[in-house]
Amino acid sequence: MTSLVLQGVSKRFGGLQAVSPFNMEIARGKITGLIGPNGAGKTTVVNLITGVYKLSQGSIRFGDVDLTEAPRHEVARAGLARTYQTIRLLPDATVVANVMIGMYRHQKTSLVSQLFGLPSSRAETARFRDEVFSLLDRFGMTRYADYPAGSLSYGDQRRVEMMRALALKPQVLLLDEPVAGINEVEAARLGEIFRDLATEGDGMAVLLIEHNMRFVTNLCDYVYVLDGGVLIAQGTAAQVVNDPVVITAYLGDDEDA
Ligand SMILES: Nc1ncnc2c1ncn2[C@@H]1O[C@H](COP(=O)(O)OP(=O)(O)O)[C@@H](O)[C@H]1O
Ligand SMILES: [Mg+2]
């Protein structure tokens, strides 16, 4: 099955080695975890994968597609989508509009011309709307369809972000701390959605960045652990949580008892 494969990938910001060369495989049909204390380099990895930052070294491939130097729109076209650690929504636009932006973002025609323009695009717009409503249904957000995104609770804004990423029907979904600040019950419900995304149909490749160890170990098939930009462990969840090196990295990290 197609995987996203990082080989010898590293990133240096001036004098700071944010990510030291490491290998990672994010496989379809699986949830791959990427954990580590604050400043470990987790978000930088997502920014490297998605073409936000240029790699200092190494290569990135998704199946036959070389993404090493691909700009963001090419990465999206190859089937990769992400969410952000810090919510990025249009607060005054409705939930539906925010999710639809995910669909249009990488199309040739602009959002405006699609919505108000040619009759030929109206059928497509209607189809997109149906797809948005099936996403809303999946996330239990149907009743908020026409609410301004900015009026929603923090957890619901996170859901809008996830739906916007999913609107592109990605093959690879990169989630940067999607359940941070969300209570355990809601997080578990989202975890079930992530699990379904990985296992249904052709199986999405899901990368889950998370600080909370328990959430990761319940959900992930395979886990990578970064600390100070260095890959200090990898393996099944059971293997990494019992690894003394990992335990030491997390000690004194009060957020995660
Ligand atoms: N654009 C940037 N310029 C300079 N330093 C950066 C930049 N982005 C991240 N860093 C640094 O790289 C390190 C890793 O950051 P980050 O990937 O955000 O960690 P994490 O997501 O694991 O908390 C940190 O020391 C951070 O300050
Ligand atoms: Mg981060």
PDB file of C-alpha atoms and ligand atoms in Angstrom:
ATOM      1  CA  MET A   1       0.000   0.000   0.000  1.00  0.00           C
ATOM      2  CA  THR A   2       1.124   3.548  -0.706  1.00  0.00           C
ATOM      3  CA  SER A   3       2.994   5.239   2.095  1.00  0.00           C
ATOM      4  CA  LEU A   4       4.350   8.677   2.680  1.00  0.00           C
ATOM      5  CA  VAL A   5       8.061   8.102   3.140  1.00  0.00           C
ATOM      6  CA  LEU A   6      10.540  10.538   4.655  1.00  0.00           C
ATOM      7  CA  GLN A   7      14.192   9.663   4.191  1.00  0.00           C
ATOM      8  CA  GLY A   8      17.007  11.427   5.988  1.00  0.00           C
ATOM      9  CA  VAL A   9      14.834  14.505   6.411  1.00  0.00           C
ATOM     10  CA  SER A  10      16.253  17.369   8.453  1.00  0.00           C
ATOM     11  CA  LYS A  11      15.662  21.065   9.075  1.00  0.00           C
ATOM     12  CA  ARG A  12      18.015  23.741  10.287  1.00  0.00           C
ATOM     13  CA  PHE A  13      16.920  27.304  11.128  1.00  0.00           C
ATOM     14  CA  GLY A  14      20.131  29.317  11.166  1.00  0.00           C
ATOM     15  CA  GLY A  15      22.082  27.906  14.089  1.00  0.00           C
ATOM     16  CA  LEU A  16      19.214  25.746  15.349  1.00  0.00           C
ATOM     17  CA  GLN A  17      18.965  22.122  14.264  1.00  0.00           C
ATOM     18  CA  ALA A  18      15.183  21.921  14.639  1.00  0.00           C
ATOM     19  CA  VAL A  19      14.991  18.414  13.151  1.00  0.00           C
ATOM     20  CA  SER A  20      17.985  16.102  12.811  1.00  0.00           C
ATOM     21  CA  PRO A  21      18.021  13.634   9.896  1.00  0.00           C
ATOM     22  CA  PHE A  22      15.430  10.944  10.445  1.00  0.00           C
ATOM     23  CA  ASN A  23      13.297   8.439   8.561  1.00  0.00           C
ATOM     24  CA  MET A  24       9.567   8.036   8.896  1.00  0.00           C
ATOM     25  CA  GLU A  25       6.859   6.083   7.128  1.00  0.00           C
ATOM     26  CA  ILE A  26       3.220   7.120   7.290  1.00  0.00           C
ATOM     27  CA  ALA A  27       1.260   4.190   5.896  1.00  0.00           C
ATOM     28  CA  ARG A  28      -2.245   4.142   4.470  1.00  0.00           C
ATOM     29  CA  GLY A  29      -4.752   2.285   6.586  1.00  0.00           C
ATOM     30  CA  LYS A  30      -2.846   3.184   9.739  1.00  0.00           C
ATOM     31  CA  ILE A  31      -2.654   5.898  12.365  1.00  0.00           C
ATOM     32  CA  THR A  32       0.952   6.917  12.868  1.00  0.00           C
ATOM     33  CA  GLY A  33       1.758   8.904  15.992  1.00  0.00           C
ATOM     34  CA  LEU A  34       4.358  11.637  16.287  1.00  0.00           C
ATOM     35  CA  ILE A  35       4.962  12.657  19.882  1.00  0.00           C
ATOM     36  CA  GLY A  36       7.485  14.558  21.922  1.00  0.00           C
ATOM     37  CA  PRO A  37       7.755  17.472  24.344  1.00  0.00           C
ATOM     38  CA  ASN A  38       7.199  21.089  23.272  1.00  0.00           C
ATOM     39  CA  GLY A  39       9.834  22.273  20.843  1.00  0.00           C
ATOM     40  CA  ALA A  40      10.639  18.701  19.796  1.00  0.00           C
ATOM     41  CA  GLY A  41      10.168  19.535  16.107  1.00  0.00           C
ATOM     42  CA  LYS A  42       6.752  17.948  15.487  1.00  0.00           C
ATOM     43  CA  THR A  43       5.105  20.905  13.762  1.00  0.00           C
ATOM     44  CA  THR A  44       8.274  21.509  11.775  1.00  0.00           C
ATOM     45  CA  VAL A  45       7.932  17.977  10.367  1.00  0.00           C
ATOM     46  CA  VAL A  46       4.413  18.769   9.145  1.00  0.00           C
ATOM     47  CA  ASN A  47       5.664  22.025   7.639  1.00  0.00           C
ATOM     48  CA  LEU A  48       8.411  20.109   5.835  1.00  0.00           C
ATOM     49  CA  ILE A  49       5.957  17.531   4.498  1.00  0.00           C
ATOM     50  CA  THR A  50       3.493  20.138   3.269  1.00  0.00           C
ATOM     51  CA  GLY A  51       6.020  22.370   1.520  1.00  0.00           C
ATOM     52  CA  VAL A  52       5.758  25.248   3.987  1.00  0.00           C
ATOM     53  CA  TYR A  53       9.478  24.861   4.762  1.00  0.00           C
ATOM     54  CA  LYS A  54      12.206  23.649   2.464  1.00  0.00           C
ATOM     55  CA  LEU A  55      14.085  20.581   3.666  1.00  0.00           C
ATOM     56  CA  SER A  56      17.699  21.096   4.679  1.00  0.00           C
ATOM     57  CA  GLN A  57      18.420  17.485   3.726  1.00  0.00           C
ATOM     58  CA  GLY A  58      16.597  14.338   2.705  1.00  0.00           C
ATOM     59  CA  SER A  59      13.658  13.380   0.547  1.00  0.00           C
ATOM     60  CA  ILE A  60       9.907  12.909   0.790  1.00  0.00           C
ATOM     61  CA  ARG A  61       7.899  10.595  -1.463  1.00  0.00           C
ATOM     62  CA  PHE A  62       4.263   9.622  -1.599  1.00  0.00           C
ATOM     63  CA  GLY A  63       4.022   6.486  -3.716  1.00  0.00           C
ATOM     64  CA  ASP A  64       5.540   7.448  -7.076  1.00  0.00           C
ATOM     65  CA  VAL A  65       5.347  11.159  -6.396  1.00  0.00           C
ATOM     66  CA  ASP A  66       8.466  12.982  -5.271  1.00  0.00           C
ATOM     67  CA  LEU A  67       7.391  15.728  -2.891  1.00  0.00           C
ATOM     68  CA  THR A  68      10.869  16.751  -1.762  1.00  0.00           C
ATOM     69  CA  GLU A  69      10.722  20.177  -3.359  1.00  0.00           C
ATOM     70  CA  ALA A  70       7.018  20.391  -4.042  1.00  0.00           C
ATOM     71  CA  PRO A  71       5.296  23.678  -3.210  1.00  0.00           C
ATOM     72  CA  ARG A  72       2.163  23.601  -1.076  1.00  0.00           C
ATOM     73  CA  HIS A  73      -0.408  23.428  -3.875  1.00  0.00           C
ATOM     74  CA  GLU A  74       1.407  20.444  -5.414  1.00  0.00           C
ATOM     75  CA  VAL A  75       1.485  18.682  -2.062  1.00  0.00           C
ATOM     76  CA  ALA A  76      -2.269  19.242  -1.757  1.00  0.00           C
ATOM     77  CA  ARG A  77      -2.835  17.986  -5.287  1.00  0.00           C
ATOM     78  CA  ALA A  78      -0.900  14.825  -4.440  1.00  0.00           C
ATOM     79  CA  GLY A  79      -3.563  14.110  -1.795  1.00  0.00           C
ATOM     80  CA  LEU A  80      -2.119  15.500   1.428  1.00  0.00           C
ATOM     81  CA  ALA A  81      -4.125  17.691   3.820  1.00  0.00           C
ATOM     82  CA  ARG A  82      -3.385  19.072   7.254  1.00  0.00           C
ATOM     83  CA  THR A  83      -4.835  20.838  10.228  1.00  0.00           C
ATOM     84  CA  TYR A  84      -3.007  23.528  12.170  1.00  0.00           C
ATOM     85  CA  GLN A  85      -2.014  23.536  15.806  1.00  0.00           C
ATOM     86  CA  THR A  86      -3.465  27.037  16.027  1.00  0.00           C
ATOM     87  CA  ILE A  87      -6.962  27.259  14.577  1.00  0.00           C
ATOM     88  CA  ARG A  88      -7.123  29.059  11.233  1.00  0.00           C
ATOM     89  CA  LEU A  89     -10.687  29.700  10.181  1.00  0.00           C
ATOM     90  CA  LEU A  90     -12.592  32.596   8.666  1.00  0.00           C
ATOM     91  CA  PRO A  91     -14.464  33.549  11.866  1.00  0.00           C
ATOM     92  CA  ASP A  92     -17.235  35.539  10.167  1.00  0.00           C
ATOM     93  CA  ALA A  93     -17.936  32.954   7.479  1.00  0.00           C
ATOM     94  CA  THR A  94     -20.353  30.102   8.151  1.00  0.00           C
ATOM     95  CA  VAL A  95     -19.247  26.603   9.008  1.00  0.00           C
ATOM     96  CA  VAL A  96     -20.341  25.407   5.555  1.00  0.00           C
ATOM     97  CA  ALA A  97     -18.362  28.174   3.856  1.00  0.00           C
ATOM     98  CA  ASN A  98     -15.250  27.386   5.864  1.00  0.00           C
ATOM     99  CA  VAL A  99     -15.444  23.715   4.933  1.00  0.00           C
ATOM    100  CA  MET A 100     -16.152  24.494   1.273  1.00  0.00           C
ATOM    101  CA  ILE A 101     -13.059  26.640   1.145  1.00  0.00           C
ATOM    102  CA  GLY A 102     -11.155  23.403   1.724  1.00  0.00           C
ATOM    103  CA  MET A 103     -12.651  22.036  -1.484  1.00  0.00           C
ATOM    104  CA  TYR A 104     -12.009  25.052  -3.613  1.00  0.00           C
ATOM    105  CA  ARG A 105      -8.646  26.070  -2.301  1.00  0.00           C
ATOM    106  CA  HIS A 106      -6.692  24.151  -4.890  1.00  0.00           C
ATOM    107  CA  GLN A 107      -9.060  24.406  -7.829  1.00  0.00           C
ATOM    108  CA  LYS A 108      -8.167  26.504 -10.855  1.00  0.00           C
ATOM    109  CA  THR A 109     -11.332  28.590 -10.777  1.00  0.00           C
ATOM    110  CA  SER A 110     -11.707  30.910  -7.842  1.00  0.00           C
ATOM    111  CA  LEU A 111     -14.162  30.421  -5.036  1.00  0.00           C
ATOM    112  CA  VAL A 112     -16.012  33.571  -6.014  1.00  0.00           C
ATOM    113  CA  SER A 113     -16.508  32.587  -9.634  1.00  0.00           C
ATOM    114  CA  GLN A 114     -17.600  29.123  -8.565  1.00  0.00           C
ATOM    115  CA  LEU A 115     -20.201  30.441  -6.166  1.00  0.00           C
ATOM    116  CA  PHE A 116     -21.579  33.312  -8.199  1.00  0.00           C
ATOM    117  CA  GLY A 117     -20.401  32.580 -11.709  1.00  0.00           C
ATOM    118  CA  LEU A 118     -21.062  30.250 -14.543  1.00  0.00           C
ATOM    119  CA  PRO A 119     -24.128  27.998 -14.604  1.00  0.00           C
ATOM    120  CA  SER A 120     -21.886  25.059 -15.473  1.00  0.00           C
ATOM    121  CA  SER A 121     -20.345  25.300 -12.044  1.00  0.00           C
ATOM    122  CA  ARG A 122     -23.649  25.216 -10.193  1.00  0.00           C
ATOM    123  CA  ALA A 123     -23.995  21.441 -10.402  1.00  0.00           C
ATOM    124  CA  GLU A 124     -20.533  21.087  -8.983  1.00  0.00           C
ATOM    125  CA  THR A 125     -21.338  23.544  -6.211  1.00  0.00           C
ATOM    126  CA  ALA A 126     -24.419  21.485  -5.312  1.00  0.00           C
ATOM    127  CA  ARG A 127     -22.362  18.309  -5.246  1.00  0.00           C
ATOM    128  CA  PHE A 128     -19.771  19.962  -3.008  1.00  0.00           C
ATOM    129  CA  ARG A 129     -22.562  21.070  -0.690  1.00  0.00           C
ATOM    130  CA  ASP A 130     -23.761  17.481  -0.369  1.00  0.00           C
ATOM    131  CA  GLU A 131     -20.261  16.407   0.493  1.00  0.00           C
ATOM    132  CA  VAL A 132     -19.951  19.142   3.102  1.00  0.00           C
ATOM    133  CA  PHE A 133     -23.188  18.004   4.732  1.00  0.00           C
ATOM    134  CA  SER A 134     -22.008  14.418   4.933  1.00  0.00           C
ATOM    135  CA  LEU A 135     -18.892  15.677   6.713  1.00  0.00           C
ATOM    136  CA  LEU A 136     -21.021  17.774   9.082  1.00  0.00           C
ATOM    137  CA  ASP A 137     -23.063  14.684   9.821  1.00  0.00           C
ATOM    138  CA  ARG A 138     -19.977  12.626  10.552  1.00  0.00           C
ATOM    139  CA  PHE A 139     -18.698  15.213  13.033  1.00  0.00           C
ATOM    140  CA  GLY A 140     -22.112  15.818  14.615  1.00  0.00           C
ATOM    141  CA  MET A 141     -22.061  19.427  13.412  1.00  0.00           C
ATOM    142  CA  THR A 142     -25.138  19.598  11.167  1.00  0.00           C
ATOM    143  CA  ARG A 143     -26.989  21.981  13.473  1.00  0.00           C
ATOM    144  CA  TYR A 144     -24.134  24.483  13.232  1.00  0.00           C
ATOM    145  CA  ALA A 145     -24.026  24.558   9.427  1.00  0.00           C
ATOM    146  CA  ASP A 146     -24.979  28.219   9.143  1.00  0.00           C
ATOM    147  CA  TYR A 147     -23.326  29.521  12.301  1.00  0.00           C
ATOM    148  CA  PRO A 148     -20.338  31.812  11.900  1.00  0.00           C
ATOM    149  CA  ALA A 149     -17.302  29.636  12.636  1.00  0.00           C
ATOM    150  CA  GLY A 150     -16.029  32.197  15.134  1.00  0.00           C
ATOM    151  CA  SER A 151     -19.136  31.807  17.302  1.00  0.00           C
ATOM    152  CA  LEU A 152     -18.488  28.116  18.004  1.00  0.00           C
ATOM    153  CA  SER A 153     -16.813  26.573  21.010  1.00  0.00           C
ATOM    154  CA  TYR A 154     -13.121  25.828  20.761  1.00  0.00           C
ATOM    155  CA  GLY A 155     -13.731  22.106  20.261  1.00  0.00           C
ATOM    156  CA  ASP A 156     -16.255  22.738  17.499  1.00  0.00           C
ATOM    157  CA  GLN A 157     -13.860  25.122  15.723  1.00  0.00           C
ATOM    158  CA  ARG A 158     -11.330  22.294  15.775  1.00  0.00           C
ATOM    159  CA  ARG A 159     -13.928  20.064  14.137  1.00  0.00           C
ATOM    160  CA  VAL A 160     -14.461  22.652  11.398  1.00  0.00           C
ATOM    161  CA  GLU A 161     -10.720  22.633  10.771  1.00  0.00           C
ATOM    162  CA  MET A 162     -10.740  18.867  10.435  1.00  0.00           C
ATOM    163  CA  MET A 163     -13.726  18.941   8.088  1.00  0.00           C
ATOM    164  CA  ARG A 164     -12.017  21.577   5.971  1.00  0.00           C
ATOM    165  CA  ALA A 165      -8.955  19.338   5.670  1.00  0.00           C
ATOM    166  CA  LEU A 166     -11.159  16.353   4.816  1.00  0.00           C
ATOM    167  CA  ALA A 167     -13.107  18.284   2.201  1.00  0.00           C
ATOM    168  CA  LEU A 168     -10.265  17.670  -0.226  1.00  0.00           C
ATOM    169  CA  LYS A 169     -10.707  13.910   0.215  1.00  0.00           C
ATOM    170  CA  PRO A 170      -7.060  13.515   1.076  1.00  0.00           C
ATOM    171  CA  GLN A 171      -5.160  10.252   1.023  1.00  0.00           C
ATOM    172  CA  VAL A 172      -2.884  11.519   3.770  1.00  0.00           C
ATOM    173  CA  LEU A 173      -4.237  13.501   6.726  1.00  0.00           C
ATOM    174  CA  LEU A 174      -1.780  15.332   8.982  1.00  0.00           C
ATOM    175  CA  LEU A 175      -3.300  16.344  12.325  1.00  0.00           C
ATOM    176  CA  ASP A 176      -1.262  18.739  14.456  1.00  0.00           C
ATOM    177  CA  GLU A 177      -2.480  18.325  18.047  1.00  0.00           C
ATOM    178  CA  PRO A 178      -6.140  17.979  17.019  1.00  0.00           C
ATOM    179  CA  VAL A 179      -7.425  17.212  20.505  1.00  0.00           C
ATOM    180  CA  ALA A 180      -5.333  19.698  22.495  1.00  0.00           C
ATOM    181  CA  GLY A 181      -7.632  21.576  24.872  1.00  0.00           C
ATOM    182  CA  ILE A 182     -10.522  19.201  24.229  1.00  0.00           C
ATOM    183  CA  ASN A 183     -11.986  17.116  27.044  1.00  0.00           C
ATOM    184  CA  GLU A 184     -11.391  13.393  27.202  1.00  0.00           C
ATOM    185  CA  VAL A 185     -14.889  12.326  26.155  1.00  0.00           C
ATOM    186  CA  GLU A 186     -14.863  14.518  23.056  1.00  0.00           C
ATOM    187  CA  ALA A 187     -11.297  13.518  22.269  1.00  0.00           C
ATOM    188  CA  ALA A 188     -12.247   9.847  22.388  1.00  0.00           C
ATOM    189  CA  ARG A 189     -15.097  10.515  19.967  1.00  0.00           C
ATOM    190  CA  LEU A 190     -12.703  12.247  17.568  1.00  0.00           C
ATOM    191  CA  GLY A 191     -10.291   9.358  17.977  1.00  0.00           C
ATOM    192  CA  GLU A 192     -12.993   7.020  16.685  1.00  0.00           C
ATOM    193  CA  ILE A 193     -13.404   9.205  13.610  1.00  0.00           C
ATOM    194  CA  PHE A 194      -9.637   9.130  12.982  1.00  0.00           C
ATOM    195  CA  ARG A 195      -9.715   5.344  13.328  1.00  0.00           C
ATOM    196  CA  ASP A 196     -12.586   5.080  10.826  1.00  0.00           C
ATOM    197  CA  LEU A 197     -10.787   7.359   8.355  1.00  0.00           C
ATOM    198  CA  ALA A 198      -7.746   5.091   8.471  1.00  0.00           C
ATOM    199  CA  THR A 199      -9.651   1.837   8.138  1.00  0.00           C
ATOM    200  CA  GLU A 200     -12.599   2.525   5.815  1.00  0.00           C
ATOM    201  CA  GLY A 201     -12.394   2.333   2.023  1.00  0.00           C
ATOM    202  CA  ASP A 202      -8.871   2.520   0.634  1.00  0.00           C
ATOM    203  CA  GLY A 203      -7.665   3.681   4.040  1.00  0.00           C
ATOM    204  CA  MET A 204      -6.240   7.089   4.698  1.00  0.00           C
ATOM    205  CA  ALA A 205      -2.731   7.528   6.041  1.00  0.00           C
ATOM    206  CA  VAL A 206      -3.227   9.475   9.269  1.00  0.00           C
ATOM    207  CA  LEU A 207      -0.414  11.256  11.083  1.00  0.00           C
ATOM    208  CA  LEU A 208      -1.425  12.207  14.596  1.00  0.00           C
ATOM    209  CA  ILE A 209       0.709  14.706  16.443  1.00  0.00           C
ATOM    210  CA  GLU A 210      -0.195  14.714  20.069  1.00  0.00           C
ATOM    211  CA  HIS A 211       1.180  15.630  23.427  1.00  0.00           C
ATOM    212  CA  ASN A 212      -1.101  13.413  25.488  1.00  0.00           C
ATOM    213  CA  MET A 213       0.557   9.999  25.739  1.00  0.00           C
ATOM    214  CA  ARG A 214      -2.554   8.112  26.740  1.00  0.00           C
ATOM    215  CA  PHE A 215      -4.499   9.293  23.689  1.00  0.00           C
ATOM    216  CA  VAL A 216      -1.642   8.310  21.403  1.00  0.00           C
ATOM    217  CA  THR A 217      -1.137   4.900  22.915  1.00  0.00           C
ATOM    218  CA  ASN A 218      -4.837   4.068  22.677  1.00  0.00           C
ATOM    219  CA  LEU A 219      -5.047   5.041  19.044  1.00  0.00           C
ATOM    220  CA  CYS A 220      -1.807   4.719  17.137  1.00  0.00           C
ATOM    221  CA  ASP A 221      -0.563   1.689  15.262  1.00  0.00           C
ATOM    222  CA  TYR A 222       2.998   2.943  15.264  1.00  0.00           C
ATOM    223  CA  VAL A 223       4.663   5.826  17.092  1.00  0.00           C
ATOM    224  CA  TYR A 224       7.688   8.046  16.496  1.00  0.00           C
ATOM    225  CA  VAL A 225       9.150  10.049  19.373  1.00  0.00           C
ATOM    226  CA  LEU A 226      11.076  13.280  18.822  1.00  0.00           C
ATOM    227  CA  ASP A 227      12.976  15.124  21.512  1.00  0.00           C
ATOM    228  CA  GLY A 228      14.970  18.244  20.770  1.00  0.00           C
ATOM    229  CA  GLY A 229      14.692  17.478  17.045  1.00  0.00           C
ATOM    230  CA  VAL A 230      16.147  13.996  17.465  1.00  0.00           C
ATOM    231  CA  LEU A 231      14.231  10.782  16.845  1.00  0.00           C
ATOM    232  CA  ILE A 232      14.740   9.032  20.183  1.00  0.00           C
ATOM    233  CA  ALA A 233      12.393   6.084  19.721  1.00  0.00           C
ATOM    234  CA  GLN A 234       9.962   4.404  17.365  1.00  0.00           C
ATOM    235  CA  GLY A 235       7.799   1.335  17.567  1.00  0.00           C
ATOM    236  CA  THR A 236       4.380   0.196  18.644  1.00  0.00           C
ATOM    237  CA  ALA A 237       2.709   2.296  21.307  1.00  0.00           C
ATOM    238  CA  ALA A 238       3.466  -0.378  23.906  1.00  0.00           C
ATOM    239  CA  GLN A 239       7.128  -0.385  22.927  1.00  0.00           C
ATOM    240  CA  VAL A 240       7.654   3.372  23.115  1.00  0.00           C
ATOM    241  CA  VAL A 241       5.801   4.014  26.374  1.00  0.00           C
ATOM    242  CA  ASN A 242       7.960   1.453  28.119  1.00  0.00           C
ATOM    243  CA  ASP A 243      11.165   2.788  26.600  1.00  0.00           C
ATOM    244  CA  PRO A 244      13.296   4.359  29.386  1.00  0.00           C
ATOM    245  CA  VAL A 245      14.599   6.984  26.938  1.00  0.00           C
ATOM    246  CA  VAL A 246      11.035   8.116  26.216  1.00  0.00           C
ATOM    247  CA  ILE A 247      10.057   8.106  29.874  1.00  0.00           C
ATOM    248  CA  THR A 248      13.043  10.328  30.667  1.00  0.00           C
ATOM    249  CA  ALA A 249      12.159  12.761  27.861  1.00  0.00           C
ATOM    250  CA  TYR A 250       8.659  13.117  29.274  1.00  0.00           C
ATOM    251  CA  LEU A 251       9.703  13.405  32.928  1.00  0.00           C
ATOM    252  CA  GLY A 252       9.269  16.848  34.397  1.00  0.00           C
ATOM    253  CA  ASP A 253       6.812  17.595  31.613  1.00  0.00           C
ATOM    254  CA  ASP A 254       3.862  18.453  33.865  1.00  0.00           C
ATOM    255  CA  GLU A 255       1.272  18.633  31.103  1.00  0.00           C
ATOM    256  CA  ASP A 256       1.490  14.888  30.705  1.00  0.00           C
ATOM    257  CA  ALA A 257       1.394  12.904  33.902  1.00  0.00           C
TER     258      ALA A 257
HETATM  259  N1  LIG B   1      10.143  29.311  11.336  1.00  0.00           N
HETATM  260  C1  LIG B   1      11.005  29.056  12.326  1.00  0.00           C
HETATM  261  N2  LIG B   1      12.142  29.801  12.489  1.00  0.00           N
HETATM  262  C2  LIG B   1      13.009  29.513  13.468  1.00  0.00           C
HETATM  263  N3  LIG B   1      12.847  28.549  14.386  1.00  0.00           N
HETATM  264  C3  LIG B   1      11.739  27.770  14.283  1.00  0.00           C
HETATM  265  C4  LIG B   1      10.772  27.984  13.262  1.00  0.00           C
HETATM  266  N4  LIG B   1       9.779  27.068  13.410  1.00  0.00           N
HETATM  267  C5  LIG B   1      10.119  26.334  14.484  1.00  0.00           C
HETATM  268  N5  LIG B   1      11.299  26.756  15.003  1.00  0.00           N
HETATM  269  C6  LIG B   1      11.994  26.150  16.147  1.00  0.00           C
HETATM  270  O1  LIG B   1      12.148  24.764  15.898  1.00  0.00           O
HETATM  271  C7  LIG B   1      11.982  24.027  17.109  1.00  0.00           C
HETATM  272  C8  LIG B   1      10.876  23.014  16.915  1.00  0.00           C
HETATM  273  O2  LIG B   1       9.652  23.702  16.890  1.00  0.00           O
HETATM  274  P1  LIG B   1       8.268  22.973  16.583  1.00  0.00           P
HETATM  275  O3  LIG B   1       8.418  22.134  15.363  1.00  0.00           O
HETATM  276  O4  LIG B   1       7.222  23.998  16.556  1.00  0.00           O
HETATM  277  O5  LIG B   1       8.126  22.027  17.854  1.00  0.00           O
HETATM  278  P2  LIG B   1       6.849  21.225  18.394  1.00  0.00           P
HETATM  279  O6  LIG B   1       5.775  21.304  17.364  1.00  0.00           O
HETATM  280  O7  LIG B   1       7.331  19.831  18.619  1.00  0.00           O
HETATM  281  O8  LIG B   1       6.456  21.865  19.688  1.00  0.00           O
HETATM  282  C9  LIG B   1      11.705  25.040  18.206  1.00  0.00           C
HETATM  283  O9  LIG B   1      12.927  25.309  18.853  1.00  0.00           O
HETATM  284  C10 LIG B   1      11.193  26.236  17.440  1.00  0.00           C
HETATM  285  O10 LIG B   1      11.460  27.432  18.131  1.00  0.00           O
HETATM  286 MG    MG B   2       3.843  21.995  17.486  1.00  0.00          MG
END
